[in-house]
PDB file of C-alpha atoms in Angstrom:
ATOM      1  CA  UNK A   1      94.369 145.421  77.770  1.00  0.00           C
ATOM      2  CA  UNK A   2      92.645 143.434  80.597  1.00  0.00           C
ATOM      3  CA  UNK A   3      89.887 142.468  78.015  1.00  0.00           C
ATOM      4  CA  UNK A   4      92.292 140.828  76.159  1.00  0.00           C
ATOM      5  CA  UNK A   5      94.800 138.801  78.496  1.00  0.00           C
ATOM      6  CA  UNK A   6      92.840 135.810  78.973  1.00  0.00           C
ATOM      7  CA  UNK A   7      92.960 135.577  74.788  1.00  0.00           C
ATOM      8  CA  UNK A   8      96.380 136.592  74.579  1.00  0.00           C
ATOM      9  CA  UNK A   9      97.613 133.784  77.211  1.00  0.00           C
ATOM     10  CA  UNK A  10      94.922 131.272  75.150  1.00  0.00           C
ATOM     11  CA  UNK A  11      97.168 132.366  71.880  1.00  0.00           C
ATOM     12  CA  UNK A  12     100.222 131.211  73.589  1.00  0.00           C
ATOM     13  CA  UNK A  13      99.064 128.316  74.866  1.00  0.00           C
ATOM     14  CA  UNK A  14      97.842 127.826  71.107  1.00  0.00           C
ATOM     15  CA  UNK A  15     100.589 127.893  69.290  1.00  0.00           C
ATOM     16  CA  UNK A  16     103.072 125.999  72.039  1.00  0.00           C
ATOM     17  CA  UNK A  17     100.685 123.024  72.182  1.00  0.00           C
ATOM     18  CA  UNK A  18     100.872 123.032  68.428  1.00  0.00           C
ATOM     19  CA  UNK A  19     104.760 122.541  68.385  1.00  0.00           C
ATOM     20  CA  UNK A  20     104.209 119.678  71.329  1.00  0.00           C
ATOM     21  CA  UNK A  21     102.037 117.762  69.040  1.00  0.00           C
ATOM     22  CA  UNK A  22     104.721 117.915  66.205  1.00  0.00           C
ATOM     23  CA  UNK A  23     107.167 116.994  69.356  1.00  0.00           C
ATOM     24  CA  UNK A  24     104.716 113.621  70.085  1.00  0.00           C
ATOM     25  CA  UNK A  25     105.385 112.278  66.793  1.00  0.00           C
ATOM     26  CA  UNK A  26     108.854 112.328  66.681  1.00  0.00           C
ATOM     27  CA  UNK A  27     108.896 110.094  69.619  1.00  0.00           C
ATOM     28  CA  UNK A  28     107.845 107.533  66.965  1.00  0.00           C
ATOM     29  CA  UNK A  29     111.562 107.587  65.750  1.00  0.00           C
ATOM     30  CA  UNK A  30     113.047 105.098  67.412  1.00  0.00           C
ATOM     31  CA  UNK A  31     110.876 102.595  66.578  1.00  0.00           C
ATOM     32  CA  UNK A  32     111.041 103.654  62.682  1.00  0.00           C
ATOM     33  CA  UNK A  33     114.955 103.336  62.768  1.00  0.00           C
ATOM     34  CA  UNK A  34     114.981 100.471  64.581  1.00  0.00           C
ATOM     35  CA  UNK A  35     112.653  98.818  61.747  1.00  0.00           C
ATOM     36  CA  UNK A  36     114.360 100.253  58.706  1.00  0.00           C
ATOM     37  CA  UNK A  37     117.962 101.346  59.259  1.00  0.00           C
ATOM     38  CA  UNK A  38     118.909  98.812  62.311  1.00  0.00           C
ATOM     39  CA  UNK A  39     119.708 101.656  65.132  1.00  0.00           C
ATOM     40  CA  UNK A  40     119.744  99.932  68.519  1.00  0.00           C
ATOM     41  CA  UNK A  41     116.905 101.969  70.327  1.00  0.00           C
ATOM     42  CA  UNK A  42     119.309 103.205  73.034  1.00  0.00           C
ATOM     43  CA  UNK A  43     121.451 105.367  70.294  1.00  0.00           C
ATOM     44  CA  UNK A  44     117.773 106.638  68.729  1.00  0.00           C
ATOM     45  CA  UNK A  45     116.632 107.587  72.184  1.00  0.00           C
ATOM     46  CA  UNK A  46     120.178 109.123  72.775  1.00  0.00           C
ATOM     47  CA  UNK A  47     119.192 111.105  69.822  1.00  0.00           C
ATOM     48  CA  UNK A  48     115.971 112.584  70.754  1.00  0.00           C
ATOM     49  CA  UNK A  49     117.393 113.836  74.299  1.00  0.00           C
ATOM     50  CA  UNK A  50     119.809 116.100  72.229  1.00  0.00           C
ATOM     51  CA  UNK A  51     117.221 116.885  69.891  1.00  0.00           C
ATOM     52  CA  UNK A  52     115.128 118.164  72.815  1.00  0.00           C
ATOM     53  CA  UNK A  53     118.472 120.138  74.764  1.00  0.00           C
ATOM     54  CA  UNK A  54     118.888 121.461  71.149  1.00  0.00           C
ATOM     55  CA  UNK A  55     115.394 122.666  71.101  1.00  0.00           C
ATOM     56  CA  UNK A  56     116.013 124.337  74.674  1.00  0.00           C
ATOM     57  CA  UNK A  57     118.711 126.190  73.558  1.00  0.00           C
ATOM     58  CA  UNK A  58     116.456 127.632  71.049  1.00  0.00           C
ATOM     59  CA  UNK A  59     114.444 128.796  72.633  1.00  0.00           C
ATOM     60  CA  UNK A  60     116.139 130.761  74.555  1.00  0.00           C
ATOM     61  CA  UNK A  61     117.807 132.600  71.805  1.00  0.00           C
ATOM     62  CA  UNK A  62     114.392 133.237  70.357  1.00  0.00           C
ATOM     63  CA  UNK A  63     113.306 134.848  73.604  1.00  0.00           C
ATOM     64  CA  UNK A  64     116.877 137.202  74.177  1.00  0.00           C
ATOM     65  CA  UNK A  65     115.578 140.158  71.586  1.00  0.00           C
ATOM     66  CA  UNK A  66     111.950 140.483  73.591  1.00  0.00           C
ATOM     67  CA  UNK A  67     112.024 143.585  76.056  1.00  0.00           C
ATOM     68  CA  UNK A  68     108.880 145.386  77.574  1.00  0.00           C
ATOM     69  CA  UNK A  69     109.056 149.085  76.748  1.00  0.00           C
ATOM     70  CA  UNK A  70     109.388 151.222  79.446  1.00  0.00           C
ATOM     71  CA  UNK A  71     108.072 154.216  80.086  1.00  0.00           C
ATOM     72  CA  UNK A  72     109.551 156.100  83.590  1.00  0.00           C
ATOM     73  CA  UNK A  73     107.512 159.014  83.438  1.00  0.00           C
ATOM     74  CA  UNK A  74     104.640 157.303  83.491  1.00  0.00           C
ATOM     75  CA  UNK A  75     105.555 154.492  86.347  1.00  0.00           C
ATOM     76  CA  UNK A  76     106.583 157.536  88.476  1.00  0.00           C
ATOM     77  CA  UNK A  77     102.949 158.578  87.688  1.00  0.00           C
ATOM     78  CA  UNK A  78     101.020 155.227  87.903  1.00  0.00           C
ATOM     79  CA  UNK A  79     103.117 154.408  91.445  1.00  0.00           C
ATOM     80  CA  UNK A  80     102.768 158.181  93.115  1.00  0.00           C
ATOM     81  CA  UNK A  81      98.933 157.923  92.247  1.00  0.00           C
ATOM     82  CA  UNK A  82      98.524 154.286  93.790  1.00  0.00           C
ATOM     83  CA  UNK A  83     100.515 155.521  97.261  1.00  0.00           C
ATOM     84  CA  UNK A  84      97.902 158.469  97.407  1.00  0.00           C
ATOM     85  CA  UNK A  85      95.646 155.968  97.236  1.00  0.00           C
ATOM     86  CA  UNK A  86      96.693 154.295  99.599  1.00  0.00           C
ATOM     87  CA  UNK A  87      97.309 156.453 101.809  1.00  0.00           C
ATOM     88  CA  UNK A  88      94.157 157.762 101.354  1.00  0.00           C
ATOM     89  CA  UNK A  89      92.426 154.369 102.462  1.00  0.00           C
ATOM     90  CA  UNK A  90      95.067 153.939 105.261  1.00  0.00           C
ATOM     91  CA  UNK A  91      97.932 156.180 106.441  1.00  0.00           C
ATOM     92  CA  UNK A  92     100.343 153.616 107.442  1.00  0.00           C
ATOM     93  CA  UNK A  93     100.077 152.228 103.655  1.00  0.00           C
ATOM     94  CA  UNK A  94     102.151 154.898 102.624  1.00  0.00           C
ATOM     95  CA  UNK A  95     105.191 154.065 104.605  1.00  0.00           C
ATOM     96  CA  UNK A  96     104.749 150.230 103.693  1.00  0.00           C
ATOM     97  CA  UNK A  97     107.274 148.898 101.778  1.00  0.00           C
ATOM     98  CA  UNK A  98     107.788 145.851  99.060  1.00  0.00           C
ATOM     99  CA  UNK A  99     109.200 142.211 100.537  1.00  0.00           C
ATOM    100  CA  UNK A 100     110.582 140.603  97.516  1.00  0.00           C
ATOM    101  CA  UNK A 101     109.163 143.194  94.842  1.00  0.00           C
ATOM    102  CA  UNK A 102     105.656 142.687  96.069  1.00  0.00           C
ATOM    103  CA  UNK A 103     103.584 144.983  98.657  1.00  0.00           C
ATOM    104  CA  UNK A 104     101.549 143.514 101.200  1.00  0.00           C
ATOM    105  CA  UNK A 105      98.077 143.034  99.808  1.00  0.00           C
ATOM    106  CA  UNK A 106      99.846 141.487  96.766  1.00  0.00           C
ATOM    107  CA  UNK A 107     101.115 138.909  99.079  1.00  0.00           C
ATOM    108  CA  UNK A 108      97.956 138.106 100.634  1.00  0.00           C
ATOM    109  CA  UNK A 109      97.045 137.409  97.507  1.00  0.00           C
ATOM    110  CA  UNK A 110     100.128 135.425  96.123  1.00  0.00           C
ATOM    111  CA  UNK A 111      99.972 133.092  99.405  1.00  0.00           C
ATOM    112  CA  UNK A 112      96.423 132.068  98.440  1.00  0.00           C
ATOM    113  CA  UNK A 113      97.719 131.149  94.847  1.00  0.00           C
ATOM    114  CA  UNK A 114     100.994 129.576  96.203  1.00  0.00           C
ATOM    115  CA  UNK A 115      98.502 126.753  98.312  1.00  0.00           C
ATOM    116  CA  UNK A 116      96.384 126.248  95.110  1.00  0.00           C
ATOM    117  CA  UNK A 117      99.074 125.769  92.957  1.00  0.00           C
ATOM    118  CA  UNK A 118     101.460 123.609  95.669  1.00  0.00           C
ATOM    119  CA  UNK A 119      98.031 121.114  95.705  1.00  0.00           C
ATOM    120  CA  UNK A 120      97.786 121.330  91.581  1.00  0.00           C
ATOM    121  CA  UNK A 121     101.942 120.399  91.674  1.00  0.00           C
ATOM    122  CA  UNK A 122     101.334 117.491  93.415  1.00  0.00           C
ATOM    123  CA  UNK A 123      98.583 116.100  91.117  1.00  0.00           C
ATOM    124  CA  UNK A 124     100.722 117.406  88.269  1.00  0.00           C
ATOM    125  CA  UNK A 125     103.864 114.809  89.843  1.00  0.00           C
ATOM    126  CA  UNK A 126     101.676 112.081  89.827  1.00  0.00           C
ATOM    127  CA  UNK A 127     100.025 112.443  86.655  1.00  0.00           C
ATOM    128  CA  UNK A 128     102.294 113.679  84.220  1.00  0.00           C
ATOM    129  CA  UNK A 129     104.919 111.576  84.597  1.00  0.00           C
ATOM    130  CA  UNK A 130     103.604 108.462  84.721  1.00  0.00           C
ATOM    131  CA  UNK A 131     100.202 108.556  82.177  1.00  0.00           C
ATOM    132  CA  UNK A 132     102.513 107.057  79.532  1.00  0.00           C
ATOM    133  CA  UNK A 133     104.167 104.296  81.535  1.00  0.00           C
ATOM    134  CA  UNK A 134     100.310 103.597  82.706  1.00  0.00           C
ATOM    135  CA  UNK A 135      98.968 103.573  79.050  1.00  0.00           C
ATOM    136  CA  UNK A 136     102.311 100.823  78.510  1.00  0.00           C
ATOM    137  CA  UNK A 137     101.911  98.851  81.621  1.00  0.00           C
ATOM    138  CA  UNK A 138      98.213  98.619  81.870  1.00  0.00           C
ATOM    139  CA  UNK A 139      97.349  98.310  77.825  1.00  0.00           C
ATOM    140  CA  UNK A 140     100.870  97.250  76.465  1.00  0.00           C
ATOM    141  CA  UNK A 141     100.999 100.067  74.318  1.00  0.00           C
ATOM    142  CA  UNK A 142     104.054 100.811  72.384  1.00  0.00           C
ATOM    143  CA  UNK A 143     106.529 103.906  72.153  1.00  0.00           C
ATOM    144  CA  UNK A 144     104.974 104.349  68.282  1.00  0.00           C
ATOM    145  CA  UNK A 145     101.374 104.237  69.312  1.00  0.00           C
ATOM    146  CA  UNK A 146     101.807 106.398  71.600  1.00  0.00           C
ATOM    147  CA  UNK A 147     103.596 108.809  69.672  1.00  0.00           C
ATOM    148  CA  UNK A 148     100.256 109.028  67.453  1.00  0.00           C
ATOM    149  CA  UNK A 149      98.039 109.729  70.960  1.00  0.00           C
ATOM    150  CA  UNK A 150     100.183 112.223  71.934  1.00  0.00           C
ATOM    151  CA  UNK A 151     100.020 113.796  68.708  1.00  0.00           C
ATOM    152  CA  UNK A 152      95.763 114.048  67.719  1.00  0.00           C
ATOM    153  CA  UNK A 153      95.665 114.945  71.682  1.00  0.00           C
ATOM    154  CA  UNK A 154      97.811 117.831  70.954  1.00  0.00           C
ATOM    155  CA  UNK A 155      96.230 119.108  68.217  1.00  0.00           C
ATOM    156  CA  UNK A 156      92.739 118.384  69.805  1.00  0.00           C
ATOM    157  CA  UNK A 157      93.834 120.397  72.642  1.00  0.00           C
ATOM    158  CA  UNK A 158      94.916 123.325  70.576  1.00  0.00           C
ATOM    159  CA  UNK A 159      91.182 124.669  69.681  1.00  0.00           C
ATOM    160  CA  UNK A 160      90.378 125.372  73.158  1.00  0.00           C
ATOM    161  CA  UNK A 161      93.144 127.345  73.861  1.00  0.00           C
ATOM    162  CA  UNK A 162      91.520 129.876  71.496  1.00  0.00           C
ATOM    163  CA  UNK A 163      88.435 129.811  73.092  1.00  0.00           C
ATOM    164  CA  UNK A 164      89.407 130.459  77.101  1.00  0.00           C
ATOM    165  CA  UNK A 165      88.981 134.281  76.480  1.00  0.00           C
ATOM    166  CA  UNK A 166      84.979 133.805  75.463  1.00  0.00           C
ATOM    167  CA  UNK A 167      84.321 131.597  77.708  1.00  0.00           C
ATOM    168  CA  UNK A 168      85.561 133.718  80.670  1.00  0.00           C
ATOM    169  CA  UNK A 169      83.027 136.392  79.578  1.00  0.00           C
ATOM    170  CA  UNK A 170      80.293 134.064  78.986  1.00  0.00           C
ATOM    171  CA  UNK A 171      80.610 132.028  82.774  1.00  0.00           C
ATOM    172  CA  UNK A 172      82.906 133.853  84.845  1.00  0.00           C
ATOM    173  CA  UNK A 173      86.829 133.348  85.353  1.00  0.00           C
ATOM    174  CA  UNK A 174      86.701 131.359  88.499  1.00  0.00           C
ATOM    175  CA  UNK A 175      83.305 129.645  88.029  1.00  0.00           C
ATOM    176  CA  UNK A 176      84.910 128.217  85.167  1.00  0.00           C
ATOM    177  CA  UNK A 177      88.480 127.562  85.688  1.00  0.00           C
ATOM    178  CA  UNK A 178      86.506 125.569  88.493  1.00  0.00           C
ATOM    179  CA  UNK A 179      84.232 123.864  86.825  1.00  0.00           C
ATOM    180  CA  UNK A 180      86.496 122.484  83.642  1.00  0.00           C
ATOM    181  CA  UNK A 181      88.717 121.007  86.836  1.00  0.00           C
ATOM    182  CA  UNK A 182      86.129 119.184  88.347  1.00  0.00           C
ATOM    183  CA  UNK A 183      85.006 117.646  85.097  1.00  0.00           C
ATOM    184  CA  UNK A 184      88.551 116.734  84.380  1.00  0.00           C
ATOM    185  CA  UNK A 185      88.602 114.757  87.445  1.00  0.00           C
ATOM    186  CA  UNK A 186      85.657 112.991  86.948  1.00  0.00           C
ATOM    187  CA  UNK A 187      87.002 112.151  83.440  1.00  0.00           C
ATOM    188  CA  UNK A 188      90.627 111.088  84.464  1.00  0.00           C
ATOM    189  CA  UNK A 189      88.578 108.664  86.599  1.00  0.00           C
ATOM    190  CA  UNK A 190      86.455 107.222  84.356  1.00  0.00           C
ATOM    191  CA  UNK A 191      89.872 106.490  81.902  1.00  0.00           C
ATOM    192  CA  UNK A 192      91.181 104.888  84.737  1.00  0.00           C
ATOM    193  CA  UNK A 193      88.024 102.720  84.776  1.00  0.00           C
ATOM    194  CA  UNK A 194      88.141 102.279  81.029  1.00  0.00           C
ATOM    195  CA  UNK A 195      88.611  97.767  79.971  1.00  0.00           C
ATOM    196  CA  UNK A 196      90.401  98.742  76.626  1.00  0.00           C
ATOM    197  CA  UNK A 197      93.012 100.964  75.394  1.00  0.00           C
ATOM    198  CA  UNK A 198      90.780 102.646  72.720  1.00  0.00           C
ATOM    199  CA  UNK A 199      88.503 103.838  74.852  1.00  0.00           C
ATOM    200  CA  UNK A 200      90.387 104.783  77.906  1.00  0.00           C
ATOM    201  CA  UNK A 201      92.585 106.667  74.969  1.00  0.00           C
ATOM    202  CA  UNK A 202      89.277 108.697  74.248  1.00  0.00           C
ATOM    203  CA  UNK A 203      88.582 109.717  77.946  1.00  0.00           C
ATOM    204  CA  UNK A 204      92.120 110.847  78.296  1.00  0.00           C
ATOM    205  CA  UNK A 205      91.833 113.117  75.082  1.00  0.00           C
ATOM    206  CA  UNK A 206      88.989 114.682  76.887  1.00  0.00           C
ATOM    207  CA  UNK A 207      90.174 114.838  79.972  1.00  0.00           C
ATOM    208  CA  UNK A 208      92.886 117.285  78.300  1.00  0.00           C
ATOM    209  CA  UNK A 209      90.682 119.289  76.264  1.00  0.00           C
ATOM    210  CA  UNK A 210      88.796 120.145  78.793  1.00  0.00           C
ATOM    211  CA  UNK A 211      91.491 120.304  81.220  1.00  0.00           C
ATOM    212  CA  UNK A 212      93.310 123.380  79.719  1.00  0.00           C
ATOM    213  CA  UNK A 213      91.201 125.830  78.991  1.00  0.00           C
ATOM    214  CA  UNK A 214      91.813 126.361  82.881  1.00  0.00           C
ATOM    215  CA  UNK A 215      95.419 126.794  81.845  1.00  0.00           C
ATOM    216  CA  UNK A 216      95.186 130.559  80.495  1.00  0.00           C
ATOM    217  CA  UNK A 217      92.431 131.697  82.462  1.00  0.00           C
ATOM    218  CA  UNK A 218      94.261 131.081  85.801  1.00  0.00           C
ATOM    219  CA  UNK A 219      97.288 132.825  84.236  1.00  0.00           C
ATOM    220  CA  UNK A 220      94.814 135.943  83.065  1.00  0.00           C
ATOM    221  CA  UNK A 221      93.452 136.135  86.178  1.00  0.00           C
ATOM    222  CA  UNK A 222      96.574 136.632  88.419  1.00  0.00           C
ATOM    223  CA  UNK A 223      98.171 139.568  86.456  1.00  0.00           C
ATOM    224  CA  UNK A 224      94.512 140.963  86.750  1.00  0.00           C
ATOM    225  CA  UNK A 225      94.458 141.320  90.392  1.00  0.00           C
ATOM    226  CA  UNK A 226      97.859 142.254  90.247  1.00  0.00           C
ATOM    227  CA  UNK A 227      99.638 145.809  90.318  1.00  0.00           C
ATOM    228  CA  UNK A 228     101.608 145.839  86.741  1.00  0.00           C
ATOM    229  CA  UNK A 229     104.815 146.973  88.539  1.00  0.00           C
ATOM    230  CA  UNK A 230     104.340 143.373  90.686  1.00  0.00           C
ATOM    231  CA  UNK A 231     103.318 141.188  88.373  1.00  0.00           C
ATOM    232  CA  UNK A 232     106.311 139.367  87.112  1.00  0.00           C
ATOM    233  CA  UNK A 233     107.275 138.384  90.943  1.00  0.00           C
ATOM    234  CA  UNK A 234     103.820 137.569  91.799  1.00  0.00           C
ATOM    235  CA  UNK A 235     104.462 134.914  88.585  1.00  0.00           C
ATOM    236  CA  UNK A 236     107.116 133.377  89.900  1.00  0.00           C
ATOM    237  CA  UNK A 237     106.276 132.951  93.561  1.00  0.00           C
ATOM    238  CA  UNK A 238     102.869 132.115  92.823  1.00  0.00           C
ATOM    239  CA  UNK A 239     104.310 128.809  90.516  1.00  0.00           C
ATOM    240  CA  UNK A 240     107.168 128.570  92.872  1.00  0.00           C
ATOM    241  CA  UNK A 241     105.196 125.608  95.331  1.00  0.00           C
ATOM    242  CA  UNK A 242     103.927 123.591  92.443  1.00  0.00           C
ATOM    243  CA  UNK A 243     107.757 122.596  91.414  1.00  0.00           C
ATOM    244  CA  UNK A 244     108.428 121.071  94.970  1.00  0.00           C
ATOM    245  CA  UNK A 245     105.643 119.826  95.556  1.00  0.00           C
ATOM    246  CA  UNK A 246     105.508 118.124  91.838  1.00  0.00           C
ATOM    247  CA  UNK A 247     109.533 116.662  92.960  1.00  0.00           C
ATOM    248  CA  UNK A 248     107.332 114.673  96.301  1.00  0.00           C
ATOM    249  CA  UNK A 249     104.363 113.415  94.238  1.00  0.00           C
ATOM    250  CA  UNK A 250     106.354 111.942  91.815  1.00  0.00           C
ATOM    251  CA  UNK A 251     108.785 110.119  93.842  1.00  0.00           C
ATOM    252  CA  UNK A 252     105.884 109.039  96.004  1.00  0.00           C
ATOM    253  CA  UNK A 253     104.189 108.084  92.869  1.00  0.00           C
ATOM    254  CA  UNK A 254     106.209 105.583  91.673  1.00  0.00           C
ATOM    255  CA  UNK A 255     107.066 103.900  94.666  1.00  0.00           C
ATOM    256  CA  UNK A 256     102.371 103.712  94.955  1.00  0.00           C
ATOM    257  CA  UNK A 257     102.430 102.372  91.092  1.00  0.00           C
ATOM    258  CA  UNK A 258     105.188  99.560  91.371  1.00  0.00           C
ATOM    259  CA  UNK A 259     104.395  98.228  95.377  1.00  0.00           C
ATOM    260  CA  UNK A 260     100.733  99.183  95.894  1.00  0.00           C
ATOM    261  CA  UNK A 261      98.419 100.106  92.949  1.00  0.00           C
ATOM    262  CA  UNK A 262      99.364 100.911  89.715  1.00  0.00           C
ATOM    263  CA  UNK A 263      96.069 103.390  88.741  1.00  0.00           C
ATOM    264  CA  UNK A 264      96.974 104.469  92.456  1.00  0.00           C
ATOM    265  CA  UNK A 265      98.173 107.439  91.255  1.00  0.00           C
ATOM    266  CA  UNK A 266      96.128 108.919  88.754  1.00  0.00           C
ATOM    267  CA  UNK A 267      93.212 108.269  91.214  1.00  0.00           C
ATOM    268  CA  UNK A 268      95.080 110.278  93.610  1.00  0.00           C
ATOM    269  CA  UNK A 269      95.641 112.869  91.078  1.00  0.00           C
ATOM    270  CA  UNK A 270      92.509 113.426  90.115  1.00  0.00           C
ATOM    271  CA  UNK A 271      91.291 113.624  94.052  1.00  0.00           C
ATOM    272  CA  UNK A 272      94.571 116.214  94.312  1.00  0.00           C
ATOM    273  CA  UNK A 273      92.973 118.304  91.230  1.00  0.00           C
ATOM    274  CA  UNK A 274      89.251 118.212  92.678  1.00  0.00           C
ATOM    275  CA  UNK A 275      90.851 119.734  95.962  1.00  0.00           C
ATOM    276  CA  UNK A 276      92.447 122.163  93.667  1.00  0.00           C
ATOM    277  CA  UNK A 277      89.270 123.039  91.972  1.00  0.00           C
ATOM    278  CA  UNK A 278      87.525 123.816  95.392  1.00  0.00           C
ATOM    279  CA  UNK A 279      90.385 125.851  96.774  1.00  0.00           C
ATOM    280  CA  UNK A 280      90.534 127.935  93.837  1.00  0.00           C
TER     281      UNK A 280
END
């Protein structure tokens, strides 16, 4: 029900960021066979890559038995209604037809998701790649240590996953996907800022609680404005930009961190993700 897809995505979310912060620890192994059983690091890392394709493959097992149920008699129903309506509002509706599964006031509203999310990809490329090689160039901070991070920022992050669903009825969906961007911003900033690891670890735990709660509410809200019969392309081209335009911003971003600045570009992210918040 519509009431409930903002919770539902939050759930998700949940549960996936739970696995991720049992993921975070086991990047600790290397270190730990290194110390105790001798592995050269190279063969432990070699390890964890097929761990992780293993993991891949899994999931995709896991995910062959789901199927929607359909019900023909009533999409014949729940289409022939919406072309009346259409029609009704304007005749030439009627004889419009789908581009790529979606109708024409779908993609009006897909291309206005397509530039948010293109601008979000290209913070994403030079963030997300390259926080951990920051944390190690910048504080010297080991695979192990970070490991740990990773792992209480996980499971910090998981809580408010749960609560995106209330918080959409208590501010708004936009007002506050928009506002938890813009205070992310100002906190990926302020780690930047940060003299020592500890507390430029803090401001980066915060930055990411507060950061995804936007995650499922941006999700809800697309399949709300969306017919049901559209929604799964509307998905896909909607999140199409932000995997070119993460490709750009990270090759751009490494060539900023090792021959210009190296907090270059998590400043630019963050101005990337403020632009994001306004255009959303």
């Amino acid at each position: 029900a519509d009431h409930g897809r903002t919770h539902a995505f939050g759930l998700l979310s949940f549960f996936g960021v739970i696995a991720s912060a049992a993921g975070s620890l086991l990047a600790a192994l290397p270190a730990l066979l290194a110390r105790h059983a001798g592995t050269p690091p190279i063969e432990s890392y070699r390890g964890l890559f097929m761990l992780a394709a293993l993991a891949g493959l899994g999931m995709a097992v896991v995910v062959l038995p789901v199927s929607e149920r359909r019900h023909p008699a009533l999409e014949r129903r729940h289409l022939a209604a919406e072309w009346r309506h259409r029609a009704d509002a304007d005749p030439s509706a009627a004889a419009a037809r789908r581009f790529l599964g979606l109708s024409q006031p779908s993609w009006r509203l897909v291309s206005r998701f397509m530039i948010t999310n293109g601008v979000n990809g290209l913070a994403i490329g030079m963030l997300g790649p390259f926080v951990v090689y920051w944390f190690y160039r910048r504080f010297g901070v080991g695979a192990a240590s970070l490991a740990h991070l990773f792992f209480f920022i996980n499971l910090a992050a998981a809580l408010p996953y749960l609560m995106a669903g209330r918080m959409t009825r208590w501010f708004g969906l936009v007002s506050a996907v928009t506002v938890t961007r813009a205070l992310s911003c100002v906190l990926l900033i302020g780690m930047v800022l940060m003299p020592s690891y500890a507390l430029a670890a803090w401001l980066y735990a915060l930055r990411v609680i507060v950061n995804v709660l936007s995650i499922p509410m941006r999700q809800s809200y697309l399949m709300g404005v969306i017919e049901p019969a559209e929604r799964a392309s509307a998905a896909g081209f909607a999140n199409l930009p932000s995997q070119g335009t993460q490709a750009l911003s990270a090759s751009l971003a490494g060539v900023l961190m090792d021959h210009v600045a190296l907090a270059l570009p998590l400043i630019a992210a963050s101005a990337l993700q403020a632009i994001h918040a306004v255009l959303f």
